[in-house]
Amino acid sequence: MVLPISRLYLGDQMKRNSRSAIVFFLVILITICLFMHFTLLILKYPLVGIEVEKVQGKWIIEKIYDNSWANKNNIETGSIVTLVNGIDPAKHQTVVNFKMVEMADSITITGKNSEINTFAISYHDLDLQLIVYLVMPVLFVIFCFFLSLLLYYRKGEESSVQRLILFLLSIGLCYLSASASARTDLTGRITTNITFSGSIVVFIHFLKAYFTGLQLEFIKTRSIKLINLCYFIVISILLSSLFYVKLYALTKNIELGFVCLLLIFLFTLFARFYFRYKKAEVGGLLKILWVTFFTAFSPFVILYAIPYIFLGRGLLSAEITAGFLLVIPLAFVYLQLAEKLFDIEFLLGRLRYYSLLAVPFTVVLTIILAWSLKIRLNSGSFYLVLSILFIGSILFLYIKEYTDYKMKHHLFSQKNEFETNLQLYRFFQKAKHTTKVSDFISSLINEIKEVLSVKEVYYVEIQASEDEGIWIVCNKNDYSSDLVSEIEKINWKKIKIGSLLEVQNGFCVVVEEDYQRKNIIFCGLKKYKTDLNIQERIWLETIAYFSSILVENFQQIEGLFQKIKNYKEKMLEVKENYPSWLSKLLFALSEKERANLSNDLHDTVLQDQLQILREIESIYNKVTDPSLKEALSMVNERLLDNIHLIRETCNELRPPFLKELGLIQSIQNLVNKIKLRSNFILHTELDHSIQKLDPEYELALYRVIQELLNNAIKHSEATEVSISLIKKKQCLMLSYSDNGIGIHMSKLNDSFKTMGISGIKERITCLGGRIKMESKPNDGFNVLIELGLGEM
């Protein structure tokens, strides 16, 4: 049964694809036919731009359109149209049906002074009209047409893509048909009426299908049905008014009002949708769409629709403001085809900054041009120049920044890049105490995750194979197969340290290299799958370059440490003394490792335990079963014990607040903790006159006392322990005694069997102090330490 069902499914799918292809072909065919008709019409007939009214049997000119042939030839209102194409105006179709003089080759006009002039209507010296009413719309339609073909070829089977194609073709035809409609072409007016508001309705349908594909509800189905109903009612009114000139002006306002209502509804709908999901994974996508909507529709609404409704004329023509609709197909084609998004937050931040810079420059320059060219401040030309200069200034600043980034190595020094340097300074301040390559790489990975807000960062080692130009990832099992294949496709031979390379799912930057091996950092895509902005690219390239220098130095330091360690072991084997500076260095490294381990325990294991504790407490409050509550309570107590143990371990690894509290108070805190967990009586004498000492001495004394007390707990079996730290003249005297089982003194010399005692001796000796130890079996253990203050 599986095979027939599969065939049936495939058959249905093929039928749907076939129907989709047929519909797409018909839509394309209709678009091409209308495109050719409107283009030939506009090319043949310039926009005359004359409205007439019949008064006492004469056709009087009532209105002259801006940017029209009549306006260009200084035709005046109040003049009489005597002939159109050599015949009575009453017999010319556009005059009879629409009381407009259009689609004419010649016109005869009787002026106010009874002079009679006959004009040949052509595009002579009308370059601006050709650009506005022909070139711009034609290019717009062609662009939308090829975008539609691209979308259909790439993802034509998707419902949202089909609606997007229909939207692209409808706004393209609307833009071109508006010029034909202005010439009173009936096909043009019908097309404009259908596509003007219809394109927005189709756009809403597209948004519903697009977000449905993302499992998000953009608009309810009943709202879609209501919009469809309103659209058909308005279209019916508009189409019926085409043959009633007196109703045309009224219906024009109805059409613009309906479009404004649709746009307001769309903006309201999207605003509600945006604030609901802006913190979700699609937040970056929604920001891009929000900017797209505002950029595309706001010029038309603010500069044409609203002024036309209330003032009777737009500040800019509908053709110019409609050109901003081109932003929509560009944005959505990008969203449909792109695998990662650009950083919209960075671009918006730059937009606010560049707009602030562009406003004074644009206003001043526009006023100067208006004064020199005698352009009226309330004319459409003034606002057109203002818009072009404002947009051009912002684009220029964006292009300048990108050019600076591309040519920064040739034009500029890095010393003035304060923001990038500040981030680098902060990172290297945190990493300055690192001594191991592995620790530094971990810090680098965490810094990249924090600054770039990415989830995936890997330190990948690659090596050259025997085949020319092929590099192989080491430890392939540590990474996904997609990542390995992407990295191995690249010829890394000519890619230098600090070079940023973009791959499909992220970015790679070289941090370390030699002839046959390279270490790279792979950085995944940012949140919302956005691309790196310019500042982030500069930061990543710079930190990779400087990190490569540090990695090389750390490798040399690690090699030196290994040699020192081998030297120490050799000295111990032959039982020879080794320099005190070596002991100091090794103790410093030991303390560093203790501090790193303490930080790791505190930031990972302890935090996880605390989170589990909170979850258990939350579950405990919801549970009603007494037996389950009791079991949870026991788990809670054991978890609290573990948390306390981890905290104690962290404190032992890294003395808490030694610098802040001082040596005496820190030792007192240690003694208090020992008293709580020991079985002996602890007597202490601490000289509170001991003030701030050299940090190296404070840490050594604290570690010695800590080790002595730990040995007392673990090995001494004592019932009484005494410890004192007093100051005598220029000396510190530390004494320890217990009544425990003691030890043979010969065994104390075997440092490999008593590492704690050996460590105490080394710490005191390397500081120039003296130490005396006495012990016998079953006769306790005594230690006397003397440190000279004058030697500090």
Coordinates of C-alpha atoms in Angstrom, one line a residue, residues 166-630:
L166 CA 2.2 38.5 -7.4
F167 CA 3.0 41.5 -5.2
L168 CA 6.1 42.3 -7.2
L169 CA 4.3 42.2 -10.5
S170 CA 1.3 44.2 -9.1
I171 CA 3.4 47.1 -7.8
G172 CA 5.4 47.2 -11.0
L173 CA 2.3 47.4 -13.1
C174 CA 0.8 49.9 -10.7
Y175 CA 3.8 52.2 -11.1
L176 CA 3.8 52.0 -14.9
S177 CA 0.0 52.1 -15.3
A178 CA -0.2 55.3 -13.2
S179 CA 1.5 57.2 -16.1
A180 CA -0.9 55.7 -18.6
S181 CA -3.8 56.4 -16.3
A182 CA -2.8 60.1 -16.1
R183 CA -3.2 60.1 -19.9
T184 CA -6.8 58.9 -19.4
D185 CA -6.1 55.5 -20.9
L186 CA -9.0 53.2 -19.8
T187 CA -6.8 50.1 -19.5
G188 CA -4.3 52.1 -17.5
R189 CA -7.0 53.4 -15.1
I190 CA -8.5 50.0 -14.6
T191 CA -5.1 48.5 -13.9
T192 CA -4.1 51.3 -11.5
N193 CA -7.4 51.0 -9.6
I194 CA -7.0 47.3 -9.2
T195 CA -3.3 47.2 -8.4
F196 CA -2.9 50.4 -6.3
S197 CA -4.7 49.1 -3.2
G198 CA -4.6 45.5 -4.4
S199 CA -0.9 45.3 -4.2
I200 CA -1.1 46.1 -0.4
V201 CA -3.8 43.4 0.0
V202 CA -1.6 40.9 -1.7
F203 CA 1.3 42.0 0.4
I204 CA -0.8 41.3 3.6
H205 CA -1.6 37.9 2.2
F206 CA 2.1 37.3 1.5
L207 CA 3.0 38.3 5.1
K208 CA 0.5 35.8 6.5
A209 CA 1.9 33.0 4.4
Y210 CA 5.5 34.0 5.1
F211 CA 5.1 34.1 8.9
T212 CA 2.9 30.9 8.8
G213 CA 6.0 29.2 7.3
L214 CA 7.9 30.4 10.5
Q215 CA 5.1 29.0 12.7
L216 CA 3.9 32.5 13.6
E217 CA 0.4 34.0 13.3
F218 CA 0.6 37.4 11.6
I219 CA -3.1 38.0 11.0
K220 CA -6.2 36.1 11.6
T221 CA -8.2 34.5 8.8
R222 CA -11.3 36.5 9.5
S223 CA -9.4 39.7 9.3
I224 CA -8.1 38.7 5.9
K225 CA -11.7 38.0 4.7
L226 CA -12.8 41.4 5.9
I227 CA -9.9 43.1 4.1
N228 CA -10.8 41.2 0.9
L229 CA -14.5 42.3 1.2
C230 CA -13.6 46.0 1.7
Y231 CA -11.2 45.8 -1.3
F232 CA -13.8 44.4 -3.6
I233 CA -16.3 47.1 -2.5
V234 CA -13.8 49.9 -3.1
I235 CA -12.8 48.5 -6.5
S236 CA -16.4 48.2 -7.5
I237 CA -16.9 51.9 -6.7
L238 CA -13.7 53.0 -8.5
L239 CA -14.4 51.0 -11.6
S240 CA -18.0 52.3 -11.9
S241 CA -16.7 55.9 -11.5
L242 CA -14.5 55.7 -14.5
F243 CA -17.4 56.6 -16.7
Y244 CA -18.7 59.5 -14.5
V245 CA -16.3 62.4 -14.5
K246 CA -18.1 64.2 -11.6
L247 CA -17.5 61.2 -9.4
Y248 CA -13.9 60.8 -10.4
A249 CA -12.4 63.4 -8.0
L250 CA -14.5 62.0 -5.1
T251 CA -13.5 58.4 -5.8
K252 CA -9.8 59.5 -6.1
N253 CA -10.0 60.6 -2.4
I254 CA -11.8 57.4 -1.6
E255 CA -9.0 55.4 -3.2
L256 CA -6.2 57.3 -1.4
G257 CA -8.1 57.1 1.9
F258 CA -8.5 53.4 1.6
V259 CA -4.8 52.9 0.8
C260 CA -3.9 55.0 3.8
L261 CA -6.2 53.0 6.0
L262 CA -4.7 49.8 4.7
L263 CA -1.2 51.1 5.4
I264 CA -2.2 52.2 8.9
F265 CA -3.7 48.8 9.5
L266 CA -0.6 47.1 8.2
F267 CA 1.7 49.2 10.4
T268 CA -0.5 48.6 13.4
L269 CA -0.6 44.9 12.7
F270 CA 3.1 44.7 12.3
A271 CA 3.8 46.9 15.3
R272 CA 1.8 44.5 17.5
F273 CA 3.4 41.5 15.9
Y274 CA 6.9 43.0 16.4
F275 CA 6.5 43.8 20.1
R276 CA 5.2 40.3 20.6
Y277 CA 8.1 38.5 19.0
K278 CA 11.0 41.0 19.0
K279 CA 12.9 39.0 21.7
A280 CA 12.4 35.7 19.9
E281 CA 14.8 34.2 17.4
V282 CA 13.0 36.1 14.6
G283 CA 13.7 39.5 16.3
G284 CA 16.4 40.5 13.8
L285 CA 14.2 39.5 10.9
L286 CA 11.3 41.6 12.3
K287 CA 13.6 44.6 12.6
I288 CA 14.6 44.3 9.0
L289 CA 10.9 44.1 7.9
W290 CA 10.0 47.1 10.1
V291 CA 12.6 49.3 8.5
T292 CA 11.6 48.0 5.1
F293 CA 7.9 48.9 5.6
F294 CA 8.7 52.4 7.0
T295 CA 11.2 53.2 4.2
A296 CA 8.9 51.9 1.4
F297 CA 5.5 53.5 2.5
S298 CA 6.3 56.5 4.6
P299 CA 7.4 58.8 1.7
F300 CA 4.2 58.1 -0.2
V301 CA 1.9 58.6 2.8
I302 CA 3.7 61.7 4.2
L303 CA 4.8 63.4 1.0
Y304 CA 1.9 62.6 -1.3
A305 CA -1.2 60.9 0.1
I306 CA -1.9 63.0 3.2
P307 CA -1.0 66.4 1.5
Y308 CA -3.2 65.4 -1.4
I309 CA -6.2 64.6 0.8
F310 CA -6.0 67.8 2.9
L311 CA -4.3 70.3 0.5
G312 CA -5.3 69.0 -2.9
R313 CA -1.7 68.4 -4.1
G314 CA 1.2 66.3 -2.9
L315 CA 4.6 67.7 -1.9
L316 CA 6.1 65.2 -4.3
S317 CA 4.5 63.4 -7.2
A318 CA 3.1 60.0 -6.7
E319 CA 5.5 58.6 -9.3
I320 CA 8.6 59.8 -7.3
T321 CA 7.3 58.7 -3.9
A322 CA 6.2 55.3 -5.3
G323 CA 9.8 54.7 -6.3
F324 CA 10.6 53.9 -2.6
L325 CA 8.4 50.8 -3.0
L326 CA 11.5 49.2 -4.7
V327 CA 12.8 48.7 -1.1
I328 CA 10.2 46.0 -0.5
P329 CA 11.1 43.6 -3.4
L330 CA 14.8 44.0 -2.6
A331 CA 14.3 43.2 1.1
F332 CA 12.0 40.2 0.6
V333 CA 14.0 38.7 -2.2
Y334 CA 17.0 39.0 0.1
L335 CA 15.1 37.4 3.0
Q336 CA 13.9 34.6 0.8
L337 CA 17.3 33.8 -0.7
A338 CA 19.9 34.8 1.9
E339 CA 21.2 32.2 4.3
K340 CA 22.2 34.8 6.9
L341 CA 21.1 38.3 7.7
F342 CA 22.9 41.6 7.9
D343 CA 23.2 43.3 11.3
I344 CA 20.2 45.6 11.3
E345 CA 20.8 47.0 14.8
F346 CA 24.2 48.2 13.7
L347 CA 22.8 49.8 10.5
L348 CA 20.0 51.5 12.4
G349 CA 22.5 52.9 14.9
R350 CA 24.6 54.2 12.0
L351 CA 21.4 55.6 10.3
R352 CA 20.5 57.7 13.3
Y353 CA 24.1 59.0 13.5
Y354 CA 24.3 59.7 9.8
S355 CA 20.9 61.3 9.6
L356 CA 21.9 63.7 12.4
L357 CA 25.0 64.6 10.3
A358 CA 23.1 64.9 7.0
V359 CA 20.2 67.1 8.2
P360 CA 22.0 70.5 8.6
F361 CA 24.1 69.9 5.5
T362 CA 21.0 69.0 3.4
V363 CA 18.9 71.9 4.6
V364 CA 21.6 74.5 4.1
L365 CA 22.6 73.2 0.6
T366 CA 19.0 72.9 -0.5
I367 CA 18.2 76.5 0.5
I368 CA 21.3 77.7 -1.3
L369 CA 20.3 75.7 -4.5
A370 CA 16.7 77.0 -4.2
W371 CA 17.9 80.6 -4.0
S372 CA 20.3 80.3 -6.8
L373 CA 17.9 78.4 -9.1
K374 CA 14.8 80.4 -8.1
I375 CA 13.0 77.3 -6.8
R376 CA 9.9 78.1 -4.6
L377 CA 10.2 76.7 -1.0
N378 CA 6.7 75.2 -1.2
S379 CA 7.1 73.6 -4.6
G380 CA 7.6 69.9 -5.3
S381 CA 11.0 70.5 -6.8
F382 CA 12.2 71.9 -3.5
Y383 CA 11.2 68.8 -1.6
L384 CA 12.6 66.6 -4.4
V385 CA 16.0 68.2 -4.1
L386 CA 15.8 68.0 -0.3
S387 CA 15.0 64.3 -0.4
I388 CA 17.7 63.5 -3.0
L389 CA 20.4 65.4 -1.1
F390 CA 19.4 63.8 2.3
I391 CA 19.3 60.2 1.0
G392 CA 22.5 60.8 -1.0
S393 CA 24.3 62.2 2.0
I394 CA 23.4 59.1 4.1
L395 CA 24.4 56.7 1.3
F396 CA 27.7 58.6 0.9
L397 CA 28.5 58.2 4.6
Y398 CA 27.7 54.5 4.5
I399 CA 29.9 54.1 1.4
K400 CA 32.7 56.1 3.0
E401 CA 32.7 53.8 6.1
Y402 CA 32.8 50.7 3.9
T403 CA 35.6 52.1 1.8
D404 CA 37.6 53.1 4.9
Y405 CA 37.3 49.5 6.1
K406 CA 38.4 48.0 2.8
M407 CA 41.4 50.4 2.4
K408 CA 42.3 50.9 6.1
H409 CA 45.6 49.1 5.8
H410 CA 46.6 51.6 3.1
L411 CA 45.1 54.9 4.3
F412 CA 44.9 55.0 8.0
S413 CA 46.7 54.1 11.3
Q414 CA 44.9 52.0 13.8
K415 CA 45.8 54.3 16.7
N416 CA 42.6 56.4 16.4
E417 CA 40.2 53.5 16.5
F418 CA 39.4 54.2 20.1
E419 CA 36.4 52.0 20.5
T420 CA 38.1 48.9 19.1
N421 CA 41.2 49.6 21.2
L422 CA 39.1 49.9 24.3
Q423 CA 37.6 46.4 23.8
L424 CA 41.0 45.0 23.1
Y425 CA 42.5 46.7 26.2
R426 CA 39.8 45.2 28.4
F427 CA 40.4 41.7 27.0
F428 CA 44.2 41.8 27.3
Q429 CA 43.9 43.2 30.9
K430 CA 41.9 40.1 31.8
A431 CA 44.4 37.8 30.0
K432 CA 47.6 39.4 31.3
H433 CA 48.0 36.9 34.1
T434 CA 47.5 33.9 31.9
T435 CA 50.6 31.6 31.4
K436 CA 49.2 28.7 29.5
V437 CA 48.2 28.6 25.8
S438 CA 45.1 26.5 26.6
D439 CA 43.9 29.0 29.2
F440 CA 44.4 31.9 26.9
I441 CA 42.6 30.2 24.0
S442 CA 39.7 29.5 26.4
S443 CA 39.6 33.2 27.4
L444 CA 39.8 34.2 23.8
I445 CA 36.8 32.0 22.9
N446 CA 34.7 33.3 25.8
E447 CA 35.6 36.9 24.8
I448 CA 34.5 36.3 21.2
K449 CA 31.2 34.7 22.4
E450 CA 30.5 37.7 24.7
V451 CA 31.4 40.5 22.2
L452 CA 29.9 39.0 19.1
S453 CA 26.9 37.2 20.8
V454 CA 27.6 33.9 19.0
K455 CA 26.9 30.5 20.4
E456 CA 29.6 28.5 18.4
V457 CA 33.3 29.3 18.6
Y458 CA 35.9 26.6 18.0
Y459 CA 39.7 26.5 18.0
V460 CA 40.4 24.3 15.1
E461 CA 43.8 22.9 14.1
I462 CA 44.4 22.1 10.4
Q463 CA 47.5 20.8 8.6
A464 CA 48.6 20.6 5.0
S465 CA 48.2 17.3 3.3
E466 CA 50.5 15.8 0.7
D467 CA 48.2 17.0 -2.1
E468 CA 48.9 20.6 -3.2
G469 CA 46.4 23.1 -1.7
I470 CA 44.5 20.6 0.5
W471 CA 44.3 21.1 4.2
I472 CA 42.9 18.6 6.7
V473 CA 41.2 19.2 10.0
C474 CA 42.8 17.4 12.9
N475 CA 40.5 15.7 15.4
K476 CA 37.5 15.6 13.0
N477 CA 35.3 13.9 15.6
D478 CA 35.3 17.0 17.7
Y479 CA 33.4 19.0 15.0
S480 CA 30.3 18.6 12.8
S481 CA 30.8 17.2 9.3
D482 CA 29.5 20.4 7.8
L483 CA 32.1 22.5 9.6
V484 CA 34.9 20.1 8.6
S485 CA 33.9 20.1 4.9
E486 CA 33.6 23.9 4.8
I487 CA 37.0 24.4 6.3
E488 CA 38.7 21.7 4.1
K489 CA 37.3 23.3 1.0
I490 CA 39.6 26.4 1.5
N491 CA 43.2 26.6 0.4
W492 CA 44.8 28.0 3.6
K493 CA 48.3 28.3 2.2
K494 CA 48.0 32.0 1.3
I495 CA 45.8 33.1 4.1
K496 CA 47.8 34.9 6.7
I497 CA 47.4 35.5 10.5
G498 CA 44.5 37.9 11.3
S499 CA 42.8 37.3 7.9
L500 CA 39.0 37.1 8.2
L501 CA 37.5 34.5 5.9
E502 CA 33.7 34.2 5.5
V503 CA 32.2 30.7 5.1
Q504 CA 28.6 29.6 4.7
N505 CA 27.8 29.1 8.4
G506 CA 30.1 31.6 10.0
F507 CA 33.6 33.1 9.9
C508 CA 37.2 31.9 10.2
V509 CA 40.2 33.8 11.3
V510 CA 43.8 32.5 11.5
V511 CA 45.4 32.8 14.9
E512 CA 48.6 30.6 14.7
E513 CA 50.6 29.2 11.8
D514 CA 53.7 27.5 10.7
Y515 CA 54.7 26.0 7.4
Q516 CA 52.6 22.8 7.6
R517 CA 50.0 23.7 10.3
K518 CA 47.6 26.5 11.2
N519 CA 45.3 27.1 14.1
I520 CA 42.1 28.9 13.3
I521 CA 39.1 30.2 15.2
F522 CA 35.8 29.3 13.7
C523 CA 33.0 31.7 14.8
G524 CA 29.4 30.8 14.0
L525 CA 26.7 33.2 13.0
K526 CA 25.5 35.8 15.4
K527 CA 22.1 35.9 17.1
Y528 CA 19.3 36.0 14.5
K529 CA 21.9 34.6 11.9
T530 CA 23.1 38.1 11.1
D531 CA 26.4 39.0 9.4
L532 CA 29.3 40.7 11.1
N533 CA 29.2 44.5 10.9
I534 CA 32.3 46.5 10.0
Q535 CA 33.3 47.3 13.6
E536 CA 33.0 43.6 14.6
R537 CA 35.2 42.5 11.6
I538 CA 37.9 45.1 12.6
W539 CA 37.7 43.9 16.2
L540 CA 38.0 40.2 15.3
E541 CA 40.8 40.7 12.8
T542 CA 42.8 42.8 15.3
I543 CA 42.3 40.5 18.3
A544 CA 43.3 37.5 16.2
Y545 CA 46.5 39.2 15.1
F546 CA 47.6 40.3 18.6
S547 CA 46.5 36.9 20.0
S548 CA 48.8 35.2 17.6
I549 CA 51.7 37.1 19.2
L550 CA 50.6 36.1 22.7
V551 CA 50.1 32.5 21.7
E552 CA 53.7 32.3 20.4
N553 CA 55.0 33.9 23.6
F554 CA 53.0 31.6 25.8
Q555 CA 54.4 28.6 23.9
Q556 CA 57.9 29.7 24.7
I557 CA 57.0 30.3 28.3
E558 CA 55.5 26.9 28.6
G559 CA 58.7 25.4 27.1
L560 CA 60.7 27.3 29.7
F561 CA 58.4 26.1 32.5
Q562 CA 58.9 22.5 31.4
K563 CA 62.7 23.0 31.4
I564 CA 62.5 24.4 34.9
K565 CA 60.4 21.6 36.1
N566 CA 62.8 19.0 34.7
Y567 CA 65.7 20.9 36.3
K568 CA 64.0 20.8 39.7
E569 CA 63.3 17.0 39.4
K570 CA 66.9 16.4 38.5
M571 CA 68.1 18.4 41.6
L572 CA 65.8 16.4 43.8
E573 CA 67.0 13.1 42.4
V574 CA 70.6 13.9 43.2
K575 CA 69.6 15.6 46.5
E576 CA 71.1 18.9 45.7
N577 CA 69.8 22.4 46.6
Y578 CA 68.4 24.5 43.8
P579 CA 68.1 28.3 43.7
S580 CA 65.5 30.1 45.9
W581 CA 64.3 32.0 42.8
L582 CA 63.3 28.7 41.3
S583 CA 61.2 27.9 44.4
K584 CA 59.5 31.3 44.3
L585 CA 58.7 30.9 40.6
L586 CA 57.2 27.4 41.1
F587 CA 55.2 28.5 44.1
A588 CA 53.9 31.5 42.1
L589 CA 52.8 29.1 39.3
S590 CA 51.2 26.8 41.9
E591 CA 49.2 29.7 43.4
K592 CA 48.1 30.7 39.9
E593 CA 46.9 27.3 39.1
R594 CA 45.0 27.1 42.5
A595 CA 43.3 30.4 41.7
N596 CA 42.3 29.2 38.2
L597 CA 40.9 26.0 39.6
S598 CA 39.0 27.9 42.3
N599 CA 37.5 30.2 39.7
D600 CA 36.5 27.3 37.5
L601 CA 34.9 25.5 40.4
H602 CA 33.0 28.7 41.5
D603 CA 31.9 29.7 38.0
T604 CA 30.8 26.2 36.8
V605 CA 30.2 23.4 39.3
L606 CA 29.0 25.7 42.1
Q607 CA 26.7 27.7 39.9
D608 CA 25.2 24.5 38.4
Q609 CA 24.6 23.2 42.0
L610 CA 22.9 26.4 43.0
Q611 CA 20.6 26.3 39.9
I612 CA 19.7 22.6 40.7
L613 CA 19.0 23.7 44.3
R614 CA 16.6 26.4 43.1
E615 CA 14.8 24.0 40.8
I616 CA 14.4 21.4 43.6
E617 CA 12.9 24.1 45.8
S618 CA 10.5 25.1 43.0
I619 CA 9.4 21.5 42.6
Y620 CA 9.1 21.1 46.4
N621 CA 6.6 23.9 46.6
K622 CA 4.5 22.3 43.9
V623 CA 4.5 18.8 45.3
T624 CA 1.7 17.7 47.6
D625 CA 2.7 14.0 48.2
P626 CA 4.3 13.9 51.8
S627 CA 6.7 11.0 51.0
L628 CA 7.9 12.8 47.9
K629 CA 8.3 16.0 49.8
E630 CA 10.4 14.2 52.4

